[in-house]
Coordinates of C-alpha atoms and ligand atoms in Angstrom, one line a residue:
X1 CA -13.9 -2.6 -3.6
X2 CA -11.4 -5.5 -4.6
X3 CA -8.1 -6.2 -2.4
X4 CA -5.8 -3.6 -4.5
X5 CA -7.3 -1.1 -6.6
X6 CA -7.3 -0.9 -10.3
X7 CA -6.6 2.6 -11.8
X8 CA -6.9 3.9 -15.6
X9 CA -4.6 6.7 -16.5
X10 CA -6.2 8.7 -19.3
X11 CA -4.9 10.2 -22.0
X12 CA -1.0 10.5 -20.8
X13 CA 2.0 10.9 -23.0
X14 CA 4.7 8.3 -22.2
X15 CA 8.1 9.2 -23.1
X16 CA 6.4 12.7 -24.4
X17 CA 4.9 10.3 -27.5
X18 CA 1.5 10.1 -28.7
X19 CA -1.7 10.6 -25.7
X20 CA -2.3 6.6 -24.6
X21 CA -4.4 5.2 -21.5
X22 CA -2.4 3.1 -19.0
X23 CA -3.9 0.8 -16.8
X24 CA -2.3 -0.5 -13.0
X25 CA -3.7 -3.5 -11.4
X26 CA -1.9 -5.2 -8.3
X27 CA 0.9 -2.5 -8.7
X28 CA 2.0 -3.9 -12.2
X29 CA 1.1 -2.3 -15.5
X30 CA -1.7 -4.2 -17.5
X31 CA -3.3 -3.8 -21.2
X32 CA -6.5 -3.1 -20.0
X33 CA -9.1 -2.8 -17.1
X34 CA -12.5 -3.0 -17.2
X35 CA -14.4 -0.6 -14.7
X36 CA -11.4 0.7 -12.5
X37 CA -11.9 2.1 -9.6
X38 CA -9.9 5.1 -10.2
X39 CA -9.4 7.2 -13.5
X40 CA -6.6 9.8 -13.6
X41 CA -7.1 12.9 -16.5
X42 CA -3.1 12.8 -17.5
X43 CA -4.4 14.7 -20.5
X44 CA -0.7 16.8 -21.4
X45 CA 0.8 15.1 -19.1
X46 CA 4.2 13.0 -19.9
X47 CA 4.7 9.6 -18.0
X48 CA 8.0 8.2 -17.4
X49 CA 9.1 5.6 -15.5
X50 CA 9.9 6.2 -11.8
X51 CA 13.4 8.1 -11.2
X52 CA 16.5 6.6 -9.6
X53 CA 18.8 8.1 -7.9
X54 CA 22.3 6.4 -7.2
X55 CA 23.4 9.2 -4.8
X56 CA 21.1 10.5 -1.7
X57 CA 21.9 11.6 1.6
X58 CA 19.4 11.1 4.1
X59 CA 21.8 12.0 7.1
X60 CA 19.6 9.6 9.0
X61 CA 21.1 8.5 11.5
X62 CA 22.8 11.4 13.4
X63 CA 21.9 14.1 11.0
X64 CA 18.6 14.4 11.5
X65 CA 18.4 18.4 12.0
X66 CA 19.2 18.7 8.4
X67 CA 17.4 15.5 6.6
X68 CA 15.2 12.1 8.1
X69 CA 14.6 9.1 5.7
X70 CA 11.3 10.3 6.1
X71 CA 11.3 13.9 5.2
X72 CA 14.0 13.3 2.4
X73 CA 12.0 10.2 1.1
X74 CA 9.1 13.3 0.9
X75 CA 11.5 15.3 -0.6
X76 CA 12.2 12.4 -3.5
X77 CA 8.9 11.5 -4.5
X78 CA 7.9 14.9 -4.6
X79 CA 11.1 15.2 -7.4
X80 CA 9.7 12.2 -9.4
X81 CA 11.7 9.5 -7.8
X82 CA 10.7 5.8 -6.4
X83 CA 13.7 4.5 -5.3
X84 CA 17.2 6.3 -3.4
X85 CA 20.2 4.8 -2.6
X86 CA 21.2 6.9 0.5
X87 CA 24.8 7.3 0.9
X88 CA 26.9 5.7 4.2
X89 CA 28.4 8.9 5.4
X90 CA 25.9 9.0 8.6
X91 CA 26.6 9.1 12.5
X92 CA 27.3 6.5 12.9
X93 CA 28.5 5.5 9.6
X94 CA 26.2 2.6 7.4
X95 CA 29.2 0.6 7.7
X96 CA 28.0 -2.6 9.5
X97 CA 24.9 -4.5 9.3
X98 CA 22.9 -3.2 11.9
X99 CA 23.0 0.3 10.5
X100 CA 22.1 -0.5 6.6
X101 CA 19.5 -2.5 8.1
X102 CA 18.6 0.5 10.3
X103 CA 18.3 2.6 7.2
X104 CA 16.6 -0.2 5.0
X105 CA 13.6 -0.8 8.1
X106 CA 13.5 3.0 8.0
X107 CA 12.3 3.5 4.3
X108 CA 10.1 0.5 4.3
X109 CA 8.2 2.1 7.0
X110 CA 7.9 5.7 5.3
X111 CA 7.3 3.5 2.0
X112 CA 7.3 6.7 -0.1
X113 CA 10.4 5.5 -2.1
X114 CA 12.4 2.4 -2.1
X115 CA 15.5 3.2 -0.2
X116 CA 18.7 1.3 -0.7
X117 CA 21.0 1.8 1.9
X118 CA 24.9 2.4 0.4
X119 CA 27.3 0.6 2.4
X120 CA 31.3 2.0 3.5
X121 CA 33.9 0.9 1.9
X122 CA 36.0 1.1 4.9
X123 CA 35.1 1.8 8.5
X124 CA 34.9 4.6 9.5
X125 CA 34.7 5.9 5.6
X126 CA 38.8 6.4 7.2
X127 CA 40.3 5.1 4.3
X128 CA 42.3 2.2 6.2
X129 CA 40.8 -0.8 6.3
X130 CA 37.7 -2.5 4.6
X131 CA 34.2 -2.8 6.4
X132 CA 32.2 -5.9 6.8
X133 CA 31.2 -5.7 2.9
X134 CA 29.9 -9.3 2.9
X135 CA 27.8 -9.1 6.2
X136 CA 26.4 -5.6 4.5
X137 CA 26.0 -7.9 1.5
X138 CA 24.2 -10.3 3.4
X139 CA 21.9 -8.7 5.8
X140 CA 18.4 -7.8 5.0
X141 CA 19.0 -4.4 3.3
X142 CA 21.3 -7.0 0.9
X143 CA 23.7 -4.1 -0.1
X144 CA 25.0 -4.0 -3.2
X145 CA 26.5 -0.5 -3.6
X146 CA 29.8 0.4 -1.7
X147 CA 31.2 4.0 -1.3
X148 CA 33.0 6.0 1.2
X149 CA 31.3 9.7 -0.9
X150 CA 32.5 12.4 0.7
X151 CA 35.9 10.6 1.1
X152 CA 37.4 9.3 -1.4
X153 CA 39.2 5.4 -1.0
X154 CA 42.2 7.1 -1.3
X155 CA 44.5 4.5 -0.9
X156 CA 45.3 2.4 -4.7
X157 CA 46.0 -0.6 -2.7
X158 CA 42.6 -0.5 -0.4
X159 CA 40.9 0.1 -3.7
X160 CA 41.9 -2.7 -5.1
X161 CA 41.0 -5.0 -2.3
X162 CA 37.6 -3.1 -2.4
X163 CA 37.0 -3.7 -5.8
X164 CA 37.6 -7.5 -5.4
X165 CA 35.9 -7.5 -2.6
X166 CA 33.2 -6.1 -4.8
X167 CA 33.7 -8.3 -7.5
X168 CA 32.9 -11.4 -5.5
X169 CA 29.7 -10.1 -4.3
X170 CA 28.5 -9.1 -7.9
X171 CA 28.2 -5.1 -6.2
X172 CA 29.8 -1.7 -7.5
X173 CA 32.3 0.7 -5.6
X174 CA 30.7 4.3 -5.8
X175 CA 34.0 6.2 -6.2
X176 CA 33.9 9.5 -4.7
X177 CA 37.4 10.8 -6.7
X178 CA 39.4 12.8 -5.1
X179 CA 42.9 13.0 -4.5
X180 CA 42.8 14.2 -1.2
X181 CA 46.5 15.4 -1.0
X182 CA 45.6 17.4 -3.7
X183 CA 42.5 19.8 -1.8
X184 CA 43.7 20.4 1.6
X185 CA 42.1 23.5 2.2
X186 CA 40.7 23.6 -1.5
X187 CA 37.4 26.0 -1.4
X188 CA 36.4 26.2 -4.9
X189 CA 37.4 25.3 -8.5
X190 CA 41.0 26.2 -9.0
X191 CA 40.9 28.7 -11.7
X192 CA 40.2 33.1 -12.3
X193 CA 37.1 33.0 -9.9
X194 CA 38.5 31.3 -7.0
X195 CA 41.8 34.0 -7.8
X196 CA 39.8 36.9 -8.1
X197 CA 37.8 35.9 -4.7
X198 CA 40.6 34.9 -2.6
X199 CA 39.4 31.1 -2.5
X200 CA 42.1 28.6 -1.9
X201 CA 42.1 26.4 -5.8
X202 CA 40.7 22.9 -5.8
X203 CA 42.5 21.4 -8.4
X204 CA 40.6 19.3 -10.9
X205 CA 43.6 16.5 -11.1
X206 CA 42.5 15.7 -7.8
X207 CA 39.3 14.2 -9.3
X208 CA 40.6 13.0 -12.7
X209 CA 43.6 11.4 -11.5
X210 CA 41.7 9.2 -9.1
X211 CA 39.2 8.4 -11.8
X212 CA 42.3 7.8 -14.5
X213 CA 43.7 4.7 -11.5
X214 CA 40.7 3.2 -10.6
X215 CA 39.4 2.8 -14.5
X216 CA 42.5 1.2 -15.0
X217 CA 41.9 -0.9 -11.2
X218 CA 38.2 -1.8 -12.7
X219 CA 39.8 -3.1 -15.7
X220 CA 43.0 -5.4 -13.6
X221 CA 40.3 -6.4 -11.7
X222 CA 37.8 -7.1 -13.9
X223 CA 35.1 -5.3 -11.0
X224 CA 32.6 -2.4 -11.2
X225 CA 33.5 1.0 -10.7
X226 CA 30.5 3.8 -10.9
X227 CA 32.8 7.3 -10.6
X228 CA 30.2 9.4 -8.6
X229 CA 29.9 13.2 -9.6
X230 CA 31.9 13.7 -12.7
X231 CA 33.0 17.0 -13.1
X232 CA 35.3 17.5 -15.4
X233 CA 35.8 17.2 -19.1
X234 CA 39.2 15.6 -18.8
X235 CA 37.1 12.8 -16.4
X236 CA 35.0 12.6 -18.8
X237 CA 37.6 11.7 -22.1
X238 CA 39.5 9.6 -19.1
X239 CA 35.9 7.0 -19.5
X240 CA 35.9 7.7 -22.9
X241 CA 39.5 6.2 -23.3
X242 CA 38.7 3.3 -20.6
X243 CA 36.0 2.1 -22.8
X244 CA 37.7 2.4 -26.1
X245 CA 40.7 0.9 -25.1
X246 CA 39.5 -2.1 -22.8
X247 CA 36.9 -4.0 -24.2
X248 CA 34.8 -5.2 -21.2
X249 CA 35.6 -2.7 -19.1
X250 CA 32.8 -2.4 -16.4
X251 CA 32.4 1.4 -15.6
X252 CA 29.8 3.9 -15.2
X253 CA 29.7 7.6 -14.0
X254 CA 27.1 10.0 -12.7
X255 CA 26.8 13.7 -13.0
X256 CA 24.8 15.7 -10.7
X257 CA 22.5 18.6 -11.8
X258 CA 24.3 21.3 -10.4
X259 CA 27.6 20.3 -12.7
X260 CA 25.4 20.8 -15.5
X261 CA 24.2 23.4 -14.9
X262 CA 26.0 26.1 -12.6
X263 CA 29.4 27.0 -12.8
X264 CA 32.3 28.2 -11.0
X265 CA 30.9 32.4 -11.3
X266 CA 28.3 31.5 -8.9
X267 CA 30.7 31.6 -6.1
X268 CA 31.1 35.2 -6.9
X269 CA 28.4 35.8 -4.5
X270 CA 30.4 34.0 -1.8
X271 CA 27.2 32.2 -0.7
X272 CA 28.2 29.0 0.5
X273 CA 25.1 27.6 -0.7
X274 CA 27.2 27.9 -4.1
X275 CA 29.9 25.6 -1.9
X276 CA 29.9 22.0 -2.9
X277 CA 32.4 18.7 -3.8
X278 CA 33.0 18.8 -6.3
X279 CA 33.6 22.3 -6.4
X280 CA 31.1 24.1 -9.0
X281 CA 33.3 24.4 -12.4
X282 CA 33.7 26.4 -15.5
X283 CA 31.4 26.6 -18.2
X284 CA 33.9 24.4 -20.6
X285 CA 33.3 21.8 -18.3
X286 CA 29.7 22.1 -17.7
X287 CA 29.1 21.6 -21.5
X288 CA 31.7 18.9 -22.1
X289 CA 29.0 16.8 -19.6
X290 CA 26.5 18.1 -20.8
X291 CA 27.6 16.3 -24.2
X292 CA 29.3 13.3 -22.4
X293 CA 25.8 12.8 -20.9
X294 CA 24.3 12.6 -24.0
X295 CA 26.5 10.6 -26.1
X296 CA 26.3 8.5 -23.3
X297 CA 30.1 8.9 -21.7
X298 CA 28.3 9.4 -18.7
X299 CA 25.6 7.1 -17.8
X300 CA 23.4 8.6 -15.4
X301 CA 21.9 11.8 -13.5
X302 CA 22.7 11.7 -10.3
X303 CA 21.7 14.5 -7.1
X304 CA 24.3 14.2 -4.3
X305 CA 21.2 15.6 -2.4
X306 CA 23.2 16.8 0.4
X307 CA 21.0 18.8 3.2
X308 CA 22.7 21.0 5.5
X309 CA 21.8 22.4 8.8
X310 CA 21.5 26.3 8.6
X311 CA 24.3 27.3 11.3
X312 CA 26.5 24.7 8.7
X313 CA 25.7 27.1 5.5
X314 CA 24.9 30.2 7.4
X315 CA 28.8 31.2 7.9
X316 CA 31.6 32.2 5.8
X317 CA 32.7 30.2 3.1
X318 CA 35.4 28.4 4.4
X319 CA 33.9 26.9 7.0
X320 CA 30.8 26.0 5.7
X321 CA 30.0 22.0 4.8
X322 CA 29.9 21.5 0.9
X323 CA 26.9 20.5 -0.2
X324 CA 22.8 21.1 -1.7
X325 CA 19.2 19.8 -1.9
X326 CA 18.9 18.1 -5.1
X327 CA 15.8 15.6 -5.1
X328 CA 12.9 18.2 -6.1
X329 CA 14.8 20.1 -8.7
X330 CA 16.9 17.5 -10.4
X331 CA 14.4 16.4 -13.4
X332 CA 13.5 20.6 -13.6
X333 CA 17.4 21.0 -14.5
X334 CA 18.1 18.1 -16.7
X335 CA 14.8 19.6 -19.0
X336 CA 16.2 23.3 -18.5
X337 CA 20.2 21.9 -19.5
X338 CA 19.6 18.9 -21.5
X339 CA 15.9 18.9 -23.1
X340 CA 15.4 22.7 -24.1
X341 CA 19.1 22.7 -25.5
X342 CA 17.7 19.5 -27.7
X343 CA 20.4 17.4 -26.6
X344 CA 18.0 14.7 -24.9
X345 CA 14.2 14.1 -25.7
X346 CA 12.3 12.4 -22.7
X347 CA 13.2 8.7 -23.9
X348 CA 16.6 10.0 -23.2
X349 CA 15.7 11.8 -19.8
X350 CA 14.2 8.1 -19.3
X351 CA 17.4 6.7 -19.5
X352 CA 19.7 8.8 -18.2
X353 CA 17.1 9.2 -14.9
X354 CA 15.8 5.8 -14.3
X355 CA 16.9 2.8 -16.6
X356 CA 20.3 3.3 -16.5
X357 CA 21.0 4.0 -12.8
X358 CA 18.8 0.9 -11.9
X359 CA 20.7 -0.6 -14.2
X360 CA 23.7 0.1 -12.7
X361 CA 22.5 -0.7 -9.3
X362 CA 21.5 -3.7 -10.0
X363 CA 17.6 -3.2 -9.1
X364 CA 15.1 -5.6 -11.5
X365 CA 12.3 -3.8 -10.7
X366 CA 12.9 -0.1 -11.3
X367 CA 13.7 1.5 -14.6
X368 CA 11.5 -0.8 -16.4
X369 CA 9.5 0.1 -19.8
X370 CA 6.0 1.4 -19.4
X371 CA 4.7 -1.8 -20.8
X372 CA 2.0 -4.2 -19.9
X373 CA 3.6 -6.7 -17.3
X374 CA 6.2 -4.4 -15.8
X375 CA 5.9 -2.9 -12.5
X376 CA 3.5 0.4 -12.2
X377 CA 6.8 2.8 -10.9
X378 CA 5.9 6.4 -12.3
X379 CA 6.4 9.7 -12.5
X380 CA 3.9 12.3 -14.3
X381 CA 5.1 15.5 -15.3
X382 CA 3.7 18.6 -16.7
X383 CA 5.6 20.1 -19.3
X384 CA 4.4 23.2 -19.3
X385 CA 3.7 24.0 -15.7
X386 CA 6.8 25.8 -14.4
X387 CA 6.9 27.2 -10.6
X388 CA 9.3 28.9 -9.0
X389 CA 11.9 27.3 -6.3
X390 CA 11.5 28.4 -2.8
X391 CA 13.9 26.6 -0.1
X392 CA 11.5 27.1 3.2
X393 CA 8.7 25.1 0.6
X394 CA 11.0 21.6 -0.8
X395 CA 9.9 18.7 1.9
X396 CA 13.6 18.6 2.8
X397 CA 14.6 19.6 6.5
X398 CA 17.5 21.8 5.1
X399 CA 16.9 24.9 2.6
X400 CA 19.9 24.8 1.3
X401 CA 19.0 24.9 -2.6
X402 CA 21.5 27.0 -5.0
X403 CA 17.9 27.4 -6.8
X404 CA 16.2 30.0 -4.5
X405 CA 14.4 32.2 -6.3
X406 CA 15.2 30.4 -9.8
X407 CA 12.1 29.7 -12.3
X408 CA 11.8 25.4 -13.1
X409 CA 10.5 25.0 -16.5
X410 CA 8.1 21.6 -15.7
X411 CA 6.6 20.2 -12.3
X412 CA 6.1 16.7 -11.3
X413 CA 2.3 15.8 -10.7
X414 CA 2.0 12.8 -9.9
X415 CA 4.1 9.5 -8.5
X416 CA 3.2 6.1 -8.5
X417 CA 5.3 3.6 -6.2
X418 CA 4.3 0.0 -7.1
X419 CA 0.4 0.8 -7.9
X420 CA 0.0 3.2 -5.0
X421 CA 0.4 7.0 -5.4
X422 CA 2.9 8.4 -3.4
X423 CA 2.1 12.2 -4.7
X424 CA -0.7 13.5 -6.4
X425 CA -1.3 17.1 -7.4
X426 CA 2.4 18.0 -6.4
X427 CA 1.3 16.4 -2.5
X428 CA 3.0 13.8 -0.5
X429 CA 0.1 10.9 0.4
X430 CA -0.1 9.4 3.6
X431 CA -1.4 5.7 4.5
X432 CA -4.1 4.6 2.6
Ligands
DOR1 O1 29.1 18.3 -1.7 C1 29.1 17.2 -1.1 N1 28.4 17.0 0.0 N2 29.9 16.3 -1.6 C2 30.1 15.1 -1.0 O2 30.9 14.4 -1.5 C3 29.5 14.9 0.3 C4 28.3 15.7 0.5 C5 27.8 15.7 1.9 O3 27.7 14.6 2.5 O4 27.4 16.7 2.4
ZN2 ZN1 30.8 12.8 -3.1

């Protein structure tokens, strides 16, 4: 057998289009190989490139009971996904060179998905003063995404410096928005659910007054700003109006899964798997993103995968950590909120799911065409096969999914990481 082996895909639908055969040689895609040494029946099967997502956490290090790099790196190629940008807000926090380095070494080992460490904005993610951006910049993990998610950069003034901080280094501040003098002690969307169940209101001009300043911050300073989470339909005509109104402006936004799909009701149950930031909100929102994601308002999917240890969910509301899995369901739900309801085809899941968050990030070599000459990063998914979520079963550490029990319209098959398999048959693969 030759130094890399050659594989023929047969019979696979990219994009959902017509049945083709594609070919991998040397981990890029090619036009043709004679005699390969492995052939894949993809027959009904729909190949799209490999996912990306902008906003992991892998809790790793220091939060290792509810998530590793390697178990959620399991957890993301089992979802479709061959790259992760895992989110600073670890202990201690990726906000030095030594631990984005840490992180990067970590996910090169696993080599399940590329992981991209995220860098603090300020140590500490306390809000106060900037962390060593350029050595984070400069170290091997070469980090070019900046947040403090889970805190938002409060302060206008440190955002600012942040942002031309960024600006220098050619990287984007992941804005987590949220007022915080606006949510102490906020537990769930501010509105008749939260009244009805007692739950201090989490007011949504906590988010959309952050996102309003730093839109208008991105523009002074001529720096990228990705708004992480976008919850809100106000957030969303806030972009709208950035982009209209300042030619040049460079902004993007995420929305996660869950804010397309669930709403503030499911709190009803006071499960505080239902508990999350930002807070689950009403279905007027959930369809204004829906629409904003596909008229392209909002650029990207995004999971804010967020694993929680049980005794952190397993207590009341109030003092339960907000957060839930996202990696393994996240394609399911944009087909079940975006596809079914004919708003998006699968060149649109494409983009919204891989080109445009590697785009955003920055990464050359992930959210590529399937096309001869571009690297062999894919995800095959059965349309048709639909299965039924069960926490204990995802690859994550944590169980806390708001999905239990739920019915997924299409499964992921297969994964392909630069010419090697990371999953086949819905399995994780180990060293070859
Ligand atoms: O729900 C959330 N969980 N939102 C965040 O911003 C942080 C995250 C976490 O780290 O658990
Ligand atoms: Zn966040």
């Amino acid at each position: 057998m030759g130094s890399s082996p050659t594989t023929r895909i047969s019979g696979v639908r990219p994009y959902g289009e017509d049945p083709t055969d594609l070919h991998v040689r040397d981990g890029v895609l090619v036009e043709a190989v004679d005699d390969p040494d492995e052939t894949v029946d993809a027959g009904g099967l729909i190949a799209l490139p490999g996912l990306v997502d902008l906003h992991t956490h892998l809790r790793e290090p220091g939060g290792e009971e509810a998530e590793t790099v390697e178990t959620g790196s399991a957890a993301a190629a089992l979802g479709g996904y061959t790259a992760v940008f895992a989110m600073p807000n670890t202990d201690p926090v990726a906000d030095s060179p030594v631990v984005v380095e840490h992180v990067w070494r970590r996910g090169r080992e696993v080599g399940l998905v590329d992981v991209y460490p995220v860098g603090a904005v300020t140590v500490g993610l306390e809000g106060a003063r900037l962390a060593e951006m350029g050595m984070m910049a400069a170290s091997p993990a070469r980090v070019r995404m900046f947040s403090d998610d889970g805190r938002c950069v409060n302060d206008p003034l440190v955002m600012r410096r942040a942002l031309e901080y960024a600006r220098a280094l050619d990287a984007v501040v992941a804005q987590h928005a949220e007022d915080h003098r606006l949510t102490v002690g906020a537990q769930a969307h501010d509105g008749p659910v939260a009244a009805r169940l007692g739950l201090a209101g989490w007011d949504p001009t906590a988010e959309e007054s952050i996102v309003a300043r730093d839109v208008m911050l991105a523009a002074t300073t001529g720096a990228r700003l990705h708004v992480c989470h976008l919850s809100t339909a106000r957030s969303a005509e806030i972009l709208r109006w950035a982009r209209e109104t300042h030619d040049g402006v460079r902004v993007s936004a995420e929305v996660t899964p869950h804010h397309l799909l669930l709403t503030d009701t499911a709190a009803e149950d006071y499960d505080p798997v239902h508990k999350v930031n930002p807070p689950l909100r009403p279905s007027a929102d959930t369809a204004a993103l829906r629409r904003a994601l596909a008229d392209g308002t909002v650029d990207c999917v995004a999971t804010d995968h967020a694993p929680h240890a049980v005794e952190d969910k397993d207590c009341e509301w109030s003092a339960a950590r907000p957060g839930m899995l996202g990696l393994q369901t996240a394609l399911p739900v944009v087909v079940t909120t975006m596809v079914a309801t004919g708003l998006l085809d699968w060149r649109g899941v494409a983009r919204v799911c891989s080109e445009a968050p590697a785009r955003i990030a920055g990464l050359a070599d992930q959210g590529r065409p399937l096309a001869a000459g571009e690297p062999a990063n894919l995800v095959l998914v059965d349309p048709d096969a639909a299965w039924t979520v069960r926490g204990a079963a995802l690859a994550s550490r944590a169980d806390n999914t708001p999905y239990e029990g739920m019915e997924m319209p299409v499964s992921v098959v297969h994964t392909m990481l630069r010419g090697r398999w990371t999953v086949r048959d819905g399995k994780v693969q180990g060293d070859d």
